[in-house]
């Protein structure tokens, strides 16, 4: 098995045929005329082609005819509908798709839910020439599967590997800044709504010990930012409840916040790792009869369009669409020149102070 960043050798029909001891026609038929082969033989050919990193013959033919790669894949470990319902993902894919349109590329979405092996298989079988890996866990097998394909790839957000091209933001600095803002307003009872801790997505309270074993780099960086600001202000981090949500949705943010607001010492401020979770927190506050920001301050991360509509959300802005555009541009540069060194680019975040954060007031104990 290859490792990410390893020098690549372009696979061909001939190479696959020689490896299996079959004819080139047999390999071609496995892709274009599957009815000509037994199911077992076709599976052998496809598996070996994936192992050697062969794009489909159709894709390769289009590449030669057009003078550019035929298709770009975007791999993300979530449901297909995530690409169309999550506001941040929508903006990111807009950036990717615009570059693909400008360069005559096809765009292939490769979703996967909880089955990591299925995700790796999907990458191995997809008819793509390059891959954008969008925010996966450090231990996700998708990267190894892409390396086995020997195809150019770019990682967006997580994980960050020195030998691979990467596009992302300084999540830790952004979260440290927004936590410092709340602490500066006098808030000492903080609570955190966290994105996934690991691929199990168990949900619920996250102990300090488990916080040390996070396998999603973005979650870990944002939590470090919050914790650094809190501890610098003399707040005992073990007293700050951190709640993992199973997915990035308003509904999950609502459920988590509703439980926090029922606690004996309810927080005066909620730090949500995404705007979607923050919107859920706002709804939970309203349901509990609390005013924002008088009774509860809420801060998000992302600055999606809905954050700029009343109630105007205090948040950390990150350039989702620009990330998508830069990722696609980096990938196309690799496809043009395989010898190009991996580029890593960290984009800026901006603190947006709006209506959902205010001065802390005493709360019932």
Tab-separated table of C-alpha atoms in Angstrom:
chain	number	residue	atom	x	y	z
A	1	UNK	CA	0.000	0.000	0.000
A	2	UNK	CA	1.242	3.487	-0.846
A	3	UNK	CA	1.515	6.262	1.684
A	4	UNK	CA	0.310	9.838	1.137
A	5	UNK	CA	2.938	11.952	-0.593
A	6	UNK	CA	4.833	8.993	-2.072
A	7	UNK	CA	6.159	9.469	-5.666
A	8	UNK	CA	3.581	8.322	-8.169
A	9	UNK	CA	3.788	6.097	-11.236
A	10	UNK	CA	0.978	6.447	-13.762
A	11	UNK	CA	-0.925	3.202	-14.267
A	12	UNK	CA	-1.966	1.986	-17.723
A	13	UNK	CA	-4.185	-0.731	-19.173
A	14	UNK	CA	-1.037	-2.612	-20.107
A	15	UNK	CA	0.338	-2.463	-16.573
A	16	UNK	CA	-2.904	-3.851	-15.112
A	17	UNK	CA	-3.029	-6.586	-17.773
A	18	UNK	CA	0.567	-7.628	-17.097
A	19	UNK	CA	-0.030	-7.666	-13.353
A	20	UNK	CA	-2.997	-10.028	-13.727
A	21	UNK	CA	-1.695	-12.054	-16.691
A	22	UNK	CA	-4.667	-11.131	-18.888
A	23	UNK	CA	-5.050	-9.248	-22.150
A	24	UNK	CA	-5.393	-5.481	-22.474
A	25	UNK	CA	-8.809	-6.090	-24.039
A	26	UNK	CA	-9.943	-7.892	-20.903
A	27	UNK	CA	-8.954	-4.925	-18.768
A	28	UNK	CA	-10.721	-2.509	-21.090
A	29	UNK	CA	-13.861	-4.650	-21.104
A	30	UNK	CA	-13.978	-4.591	-17.318
A	31	UNK	CA	-14.692	-0.863	-17.564
A	32	UNK	CA	-16.534	-0.433	-20.860
A	33	UNK	CA	-18.130	-3.820	-21.644
A	34	UNK	CA	-18.725	-5.606	-18.326
A	35	UNK	CA	-21.144	-8.060	-19.959
A	36	UNK	CA	-18.182	-9.635	-21.740
A	37	UNK	CA	-16.609	-10.855	-18.480
A	38	UNK	CA	-17.648	-13.001	-15.566
A	39	UNK	CA	-18.436	-11.074	-12.398
A	40	UNK	CA	-15.474	-12.631	-10.612
A	41	UNK	CA	-12.996	-11.671	-13.347
A	42	UNK	CA	-14.342	-8.156	-13.601
A	43	UNK	CA	-14.004	-7.704	-9.836
A	44	UNK	CA	-10.385	-8.907	-10.006
A	45	UNK	CA	-9.599	-6.433	-12.782
A	46	UNK	CA	-11.288	-3.495	-11.054
A	47	UNK	CA	-9.563	-4.269	-7.763
A	48	UNK	CA	-6.148	-4.457	-9.408
A	49	UNK	CA	-6.790	-1.290	-11.416
A	50	UNK	CA	-7.743	0.527	-8.229
A	51	UNK	CA	-4.645	-0.806	-6.453
A	52	UNK	CA	-2.390	0.399	-9.254
A	53	UNK	CA	-4.140	3.756	-9.531
A	54	UNK	CA	-5.731	3.447	-12.986
A	55	UNK	CA	-8.358	6.006	-13.881
A	56	UNK	CA	-11.064	4.542	-16.068
A	57	UNK	CA	-10.143	4.174	-19.779
A	58	UNK	CA	-13.069	6.444	-20.646
A	59	UNK	CA	-11.734	9.147	-18.359
A	60	UNK	CA	-8.222	8.721	-19.699
A	61	UNK	CA	-9.493	8.958	-23.276
A	62	UNK	CA	-11.375	12.168	-22.519
A	63	UNK	CA	-8.263	13.584	-20.886
A	64	UNK	CA	-6.210	12.962	-24.012
A	65	UNK	CA	-8.897	14.345	-26.291
A	66	UNK	CA	-9.495	17.500	-24.247
A	67	UNK	CA	-5.882	18.023	-23.245
A	68	UNK	CA	-6.818	18.219	-19.571
A	69	UNK	CA	-8.045	15.857	-16.802
A	70	UNK	CA	-11.613	14.675	-17.215
A	71	UNK	CA	-12.936	14.728	-13.674
A	72	UNK	CA	-12.263	15.935	-10.145
A	73	UNK	CA	-13.608	14.080	-7.102
A	74	UNK	CA	-14.603	15.549	-3.758
A	75	UNK	CA	-14.538	13.001	-0.938
A	76	UNK	CA	-16.355	13.713	2.322
A	77	UNK	CA	-17.446	11.334	5.076
A	78	UNK	CA	-21.117	12.170	5.343
A	79	UNK	CA	-24.408	11.559	3.557
A	80	UNK	CA	-24.826	12.716	-0.047
A	81	UNK	CA	-27.433	15.255	1.081
A	82	UNK	CA	-24.780	16.951	3.268
A	83	UNK	CA	-23.323	18.565	0.159
A	84	UNK	CA	-26.646	20.274	-0.546
A	85	UNK	CA	-27.904	21.035	2.980
A	86	UNK	CA	-24.875	22.110	5.015
A	87	UNK	CA	-24.345	25.845	4.312
A	88	UNK	CA	-20.574	25.690	4.695
A	89	UNK	CA	-20.305	22.679	2.381
A	90	UNK	CA	-22.532	24.393	-0.185
A	91	UNK	CA	-20.267	27.442	-0.257
A	92	UNK	CA	-17.147	25.283	-0.437
A	93	UNK	CA	-18.528	23.272	-3.360
A	94	UNK	CA	-19.512	26.473	-5.135
A	95	UNK	CA	-15.847	27.450	-5.091
A	96	UNK	CA	-14.746	24.042	-6.387
A	97	UNK	CA	-17.424	23.901	-9.075
A	98	UNK	CA	-16.646	27.357	-10.444
A	99	UNK	CA	-13.027	26.397	-11.066
A	100	UNK	CA	-14.171	23.131	-12.656
A	101	UNK	CA	-16.566	25.046	-14.920
A	102	UNK	CA	-13.858	27.465	-15.978
A	103	UNK	CA	-11.580	24.566	-16.914
A	104	UNK	CA	-14.166	22.243	-18.459
A	105	UNK	CA	-13.884	19.668	-15.667
A	106	UNK	CA	-16.454	17.212	-14.405
A	107	UNK	CA	-17.113	17.189	-10.649
A	108	UNK	CA	-17.802	13.896	-8.853
A	109	UNK	CA	-19.111	13.820	-5.273
A	110	UNK	CA	-17.991	10.781	-3.273
A	111	UNK	CA	-19.977	10.639	-0.017
A	112	UNK	CA	-19.732	8.062	2.718
A	113	UNK	CA	-21.462	7.703	6.072
A	114	UNK	CA	-20.024	5.558	8.869
A	115	UNK	CA	-18.416	2.733	6.907
A	116	UNK	CA	-14.787	3.728	6.487
A	117	UNK	CA	-13.972	0.703	4.355
A	118	UNK	CA	-16.831	1.612	2.013
A	119	UNK	CA	-15.416	5.120	1.696
A	120	UNK	CA	-11.992	3.782	0.768
A	121	UNK	CA	-13.574	1.424	-1.765
A	122	UNK	CA	-15.548	4.299	-3.277
A	123	UNK	CA	-12.339	6.249	-3.810
A	124	UNK	CA	-10.646	3.225	-5.339
A	125	UNK	CA	-13.474	2.599	-7.823
A	126	UNK	CA	-14.433	6.168	-8.774
A	127	UNK	CA	-13.692	7.357	-12.297
A	128	UNK	CA	-11.692	10.430	-11.289
A	129	UNK	CA	-8.281	11.839	-12.089
A	130	UNK	CA	-7.709	13.884	-8.966
A	131	UNK	CA	-9.233	14.078	-5.491
A	132	UNK	CA	-10.121	16.779	-2.985
A	133	UNK	CA	-10.412	15.259	0.494
A	134	UNK	CA	-12.812	17.455	2.448
A	135	UNK	CA	-12.471	17.374	6.221
A	136	UNK	CA	-11.911	13.781	7.359
A	137	UNK	CA	-10.534	12.243	10.553
A	138	UNK	CA	-6.824	11.707	11.109
A	139	UNK	CA	-7.324	7.929	11.064
A	140	UNK	CA	-9.682	7.791	8.079
A	141	UNK	CA	-8.546	5.205	5.451
A	142	UNK	CA	-9.607	7.491	2.599
A	143	UNK	CA	-6.154	9.066	2.326
A	144	UNK	CA	-4.461	5.675	2.042
A	145	UNK	CA	-6.985	4.668	-0.629
A	146	UNK	CA	-6.188	7.819	-2.594
A	147	UNK	CA	-2.474	7.103	-2.243
A	148	UNK	CA	-3.080	3.604	-3.617
A	149	UNK	CA	-4.680	5.201	-6.663
A	150	UNK	CA	-1.481	7.244	-7.098
A	151	UNK	CA	-3.578	10.239	-7.987
A	152	UNK	CA	-3.015	13.905	-7.202
A	153	UNK	CA	-4.965	15.100	-4.186
A	154	UNK	CA	-5.532	18.110	-1.969
A	155	UNK	CA	-6.707	17.997	1.641
A	156	UNK	CA	-9.083	20.694	2.878
A	157	UNK	CA	-9.289	21.481	6.613
A	158	UNK	CA	-8.208	18.143	8.060
A	159	UNK	CA	-5.968	16.277	8.525
A	160	UNK	CA	-2.923	18.427	7.836
A	161	UNK	CA	-0.015	16.310	6.572
A	162	UNK	CA	3.277	17.970	5.646
A	163	UNK	CA	3.758	15.875	2.488
A	164	UNK	CA	0.338	16.721	1.039
A	165	UNK	CA	-1.160	19.919	-0.380
A	166	UNK	CA	-3.505	21.477	2.195
A	167	UNK	CA	-5.960	24.367	2.361
A	168	UNK	CA	-7.465	25.532	5.641
A	169	UNK	CA	-7.710	28.254	8.268
A	170	UNK	CA	-6.200	28.905	11.687
A	171	UNK	CA	-9.081	27.376	13.652
A	172	UNK	CA	-7.284	27.629	16.974
A	173	UNK	CA	-6.618	31.366	16.688
A	174	UNK	CA	-10.172	32.058	15.586
A	175	UNK	CA	-11.683	30.207	18.541
A	176	UNK	CA	-9.239	31.723	20.993
A	177	UNK	CA	-10.277	35.197	19.807
A	178	UNK	CA	-14.017	34.605	20.179
A	179	UNK	CA	-13.588	33.010	23.627
A	180	UNK	CA	-11.479	35.989	24.714
A	181	UNK	CA	-14.269	38.271	23.517
A	182	UNK	CA	-16.820	36.509	25.752
A	183	UNK	CA	-14.481	36.370	28.725
A	184	UNK	CA	-13.808	40.083	28.257
A	185	UNK	CA	-17.562	40.656	28.621
A	186	UNK	CA	-17.368	39.029	32.061
A	187	UNK	CA	-18.466	35.495	31.218
A	188	UNK	CA	-17.018	32.782	33.447
A	189	UNK	CA	-19.626	30.064	33.004
A	190	UNK	CA	-18.847	28.885	29.512
A	191	UNK	CA	-20.131	25.850	27.622
A	192	UNK	CA	-18.954	24.384	24.310
A	193	UNK	CA	-21.010	22.773	21.554
A	194	UNK	CA	-18.474	20.616	19.752
A	195	UNK	CA	-18.373	19.052	16.332
A	196	UNK	CA	-17.436	15.355	16.109
A	197	UNK	CA	-14.659	14.093	18.387
A	198	UNK	CA	-13.951	10.891	16.456
A	199	UNK	CA	-15.501	8.714	13.746
A	200	UNK	CA	-17.779	7.004	16.282
A	201	UNK	CA	-19.761	10.228	16.797
A	202	UNK	CA	-21.130	9.095	20.153
A	203	UNK	CA	-22.462	12.491	21.178
A	204	UNK	CA	-22.887	13.788	24.743
A	205	UNK	CA	-20.504	15.168	27.335
A	206	UNK	CA	-16.807	14.880	26.526
A	207	UNK	CA	-14.459	14.300	29.443
A	208	UNK	CA	-11.157	16.138	29.629
A	209	UNK	CA	-9.387	12.795	29.116
A	210	UNK	CA	-11.328	12.101	25.920
A	211	UNK	CA	-10.553	15.599	24.703
A	212	UNK	CA	-6.915	14.501	24.515
A	213	UNK	CA	-7.786	11.730	22.037
A	214	UNK	CA	-9.677	13.732	19.399
A	215	UNK	CA	-9.077	12.404	15.880
A	216	UNK	CA	-10.645	15.330	13.991
A	217	UNK	CA	-7.914	17.951	13.745
A	218	UNK	CA	-10.288	20.883	13.275
A	219	UNK	CA	-12.289	19.983	16.376
A	220	UNK	CA	-9.064	19.630	18.372
A	221	UNK	CA	-7.747	23.002	17.171
A	222	UNK	CA	-10.972	24.852	17.978
A	223	UNK	CA	-11.150	23.294	21.410
A	224	UNK	CA	-7.516	24.279	22.089
A	225	UNK	CA	-8.404	27.854	21.210
A	226	UNK	CA	-11.310	27.947	23.661
A	227	UNK	CA	-9.295	26.228	26.386
A	228	UNK	CA	-6.274	28.501	26.036
A	229	UNK	CA	-8.442	31.613	26.397
A	230	UNK	CA	-10.269	30.156	29.389
A	231	UNK	CA	-7.162	29.028	31.249
A	232	UNK	CA	-5.364	32.309	30.525
A	233	UNK	CA	-8.280	33.990	32.294
A	234	UNK	CA	-7.997	31.663	35.288
A	235	UNK	CA	-11.036	29.527	34.436
A	236	UNK	CA	-10.704	25.882	35.460
A	237	UNK	CA	-11.221	24.038	32.162
A	238	UNK	CA	-12.590	20.942	33.879
A	239	UNK	CA	-15.622	23.018	34.912
A	240	UNK	CA	-16.448	23.926	31.288
A	241	UNK	CA	-18.938	21.419	29.820
A	242	UNK	CA	-18.018	20.265	26.306
A	243	UNK	CA	-20.839	18.509	24.455
A	244	UNK	CA	-20.195	16.532	21.272
A	245	UNK	CA	-22.978	16.758	18.682
A	246	UNK	CA	-23.542	13.867	16.303
A	247	UNK	CA	-23.792	16.079	13.239
A	248	UNK	CA	-23.587	19.739	12.314
A	249	UNK	CA	-27.243	20.741	12.472
A	250	UNK	CA	-29.504	23.218	14.215
A	251	UNK	CA	-31.466	20.318	15.714
A	252	UNK	CA	-28.346	18.891	17.381
A	253	UNK	CA	-27.372	22.314	18.684
A	254	UNK	CA	-30.848	22.750	20.141
A	255	UNK	CA	-30.812	19.406	21.937
A	256	UNK	CA	-27.356	19.942	23.413
A	257	UNK	CA	-28.111	23.482	24.586
A	258	UNK	CA	-31.485	22.552	26.052
A	259	UNK	CA	-29.751	20.003	28.271
A	260	UNK	CA	-27.121	22.540	29.335
A	261	UNK	CA	-29.752	25.100	30.258
A	262	UNK	CA	-31.437	22.575	32.554
A	263	UNK	CA	-28.251	22.127	34.606
A	264	UNK	CA	-27.984	23.551	38.128
A	265	UNK	CA	-25.362	26.057	37.080
A	266	UNK	CA	-26.397	26.945	33.565
A	267	UNK	CA	-23.840	28.698	31.383
A	268	UNK	CA	-24.006	32.401	30.653
A	269	UNK	CA	-22.292	31.910	27.291
A	270	UNK	CA	-22.271	29.145	24.679
A	271	UNK	CA	-19.339	28.691	22.311
A	272	UNK	CA	-20.595	26.769	19.280
A	273	UNK	CA	-18.034	25.330	16.865
A	274	UNK	CA	-20.347	26.089	13.919
A	275	UNK	CA	-23.067	28.616	13.133
A	276	UNK	CA	-25.566	25.804	12.619
A	277	UNK	CA	-25.039	24.639	16.203
A	278	UNK	CA	-25.264	28.254	17.376
A	279	UNK	CA	-28.665	28.670	15.710
A	280	UNK	CA	-29.827	25.632	17.658
A	281	UNK	CA	-28.552	27.253	20.857
A	282	UNK	CA	-30.520	30.414	20.080
A	283	UNK	CA	-33.695	28.372	19.600
A	284	UNK	CA	-33.115	26.505	22.867
A	285	UNK	CA	-32.652	29.812	24.708
A	286	UNK	CA	-35.929	31.143	23.316
A	287	UNK	CA	-37.714	27.930	24.276
A	288	UNK	CA	-36.394	28.279	27.831
A	289	UNK	CA	-37.625	31.859	28.043
A	290	UNK	CA	-34.134	33.356	28.034
A	291	UNK	CA	-33.208	36.557	26.235
A	292	UNK	CA	-30.110	36.761	24.034
A	293	UNK	CA	-27.708	38.302	24.887
A	294	UNK	CA	-29.140	39.536	28.221
A	295	UNK	CA	-29.515	36.064	29.756
A	296	UNK	CA	-27.325	34.003	27.436
A	297	UNK	CA	-24.611	34.926	24.948
A	298	UNK	CA	-24.122	32.707	21.908
A	299	UNK	CA	-21.175	32.693	19.483
A	300	UNK	CA	-20.616	30.572	16.386
A	301	UNK	CA	-17.978	29.821	13.783
A	302	UNK	CA	-18.255	30.051	9.954
A	303	UNK	CA	-20.235	33.229	9.166
A	304	UNK	CA	-22.613	31.491	6.787
A	305	UNK	CA	-25.184	33.783	5.095
A	306	UNK	CA	-27.853	33.123	7.749
A	307	UNK	CA	-25.508	34.580	10.381
A	308	UNK	CA	-26.019	37.985	8.751
A	309	UNK	CA	-29.795	37.860	9.157
A	310	UNK	CA	-31.571	38.852	12.374
A	311	UNK	CA	-30.682	37.787	15.001
A	312	UNK	CA	-27.249	38.819	13.783
A	313	UNK	CA	-24.856	36.172	15.058
A	314	UNK	CA	-21.486	36.894	16.630
A	315	UNK	CA	-19.154	34.463	14.928
A	316	UNK	CA	-15.773	33.763	13.345
A	317	UNK	CA	-15.836	34.203	9.582
A	318	UNK	CA	-13.936	31.800	7.362
A	319	UNK	CA	-13.785	31.942	3.527
A	320	UNK	CA	-15.608	28.716	2.564
A	321	UNK	CA	-15.948	29.517	-1.115
A	322	UNK	CA	-12.357	30.678	-1.397
A	323	UNK	CA	-11.201	27.426	0.214
A	324	UNK	CA	-13.037	25.493	-2.473
A	325	UNK	CA	-11.611	27.622	-5.244
A	326	UNK	CA	-8.044	27.376	-3.932
A	327	UNK	CA	-8.343	23.611	-3.450
A	328	UNK	CA	-9.525	23.090	-7.038
A	329	UNK	CA	-6.801	25.363	-8.400
A	330	UNK	CA	-4.118	23.494	-6.438
A	331	UNK	CA	-5.413	20.163	-7.681
A	332	UNK	CA	-5.478	21.254	-11.314
A	333	UNK	CA	-1.917	22.585	-10.945
A	334	UNK	CA	-0.835	19.129	-9.755
A	335	UNK	CA	-2.566	17.456	-12.667
A	336	UNK	CA	-0.707	19.750	-15.022
A	337	UNK	CA	2.670	19.204	-13.356
A	338	UNK	CA	3.067	16.048	-11.250
A	339	UNK	CA	6.524	17.154	-10.101
A	340	UNK	CA	5.225	20.316	-8.420
A	341	UNK	CA	5.983	20.370	-4.644
A	342	UNK	CA	2.987	20.205	-2.267
A	343	UNK	CA	1.634	23.637	-1.356
A	344	UNK	CA	-0.002	24.403	1.966
A	345	UNK	CA	-2.067	27.545	2.365
A	346	UNK	CA	-3.649	28.896	5.533
A	347	UNK	CA	-6.411	31.451	4.942
A	348	UNK	CA	-7.487	34.152	7.374
A	349	UNK	CA	-10.395	34.140	9.797
A	350	UNK	CA	-12.155	37.304	11.002
A	351	UNK	CA	-14.034	37.933	14.251
A	352	UNK	CA	-17.545	39.282	13.532
A	353	UNK	CA	-19.058	40.962	16.617
A	354	UNK	CA	-22.828	41.221	16.285
A	355	UNK	CA	-25.980	41.041	18.437
A	356	UNK	CA	-25.839	37.651	20.162
A	357	UNK	CA	-23.081	38.393	22.679
A	358	UNK	CA	-23.245	40.839	25.556
A	359	UNK	CA	-22.181	41.582	29.103
A	360	UNK	CA	-22.539	38.710	31.565
A	361	UNK	CA	-25.209	39.008	34.249
A	362	UNK	CA	-25.587	36.960	37.446
A	363	UNK	CA	-27.475	33.698	36.971
A	364	UNK	CA	-29.458	31.630	39.467
A	365	UNK	CA	-27.397	28.968	41.254
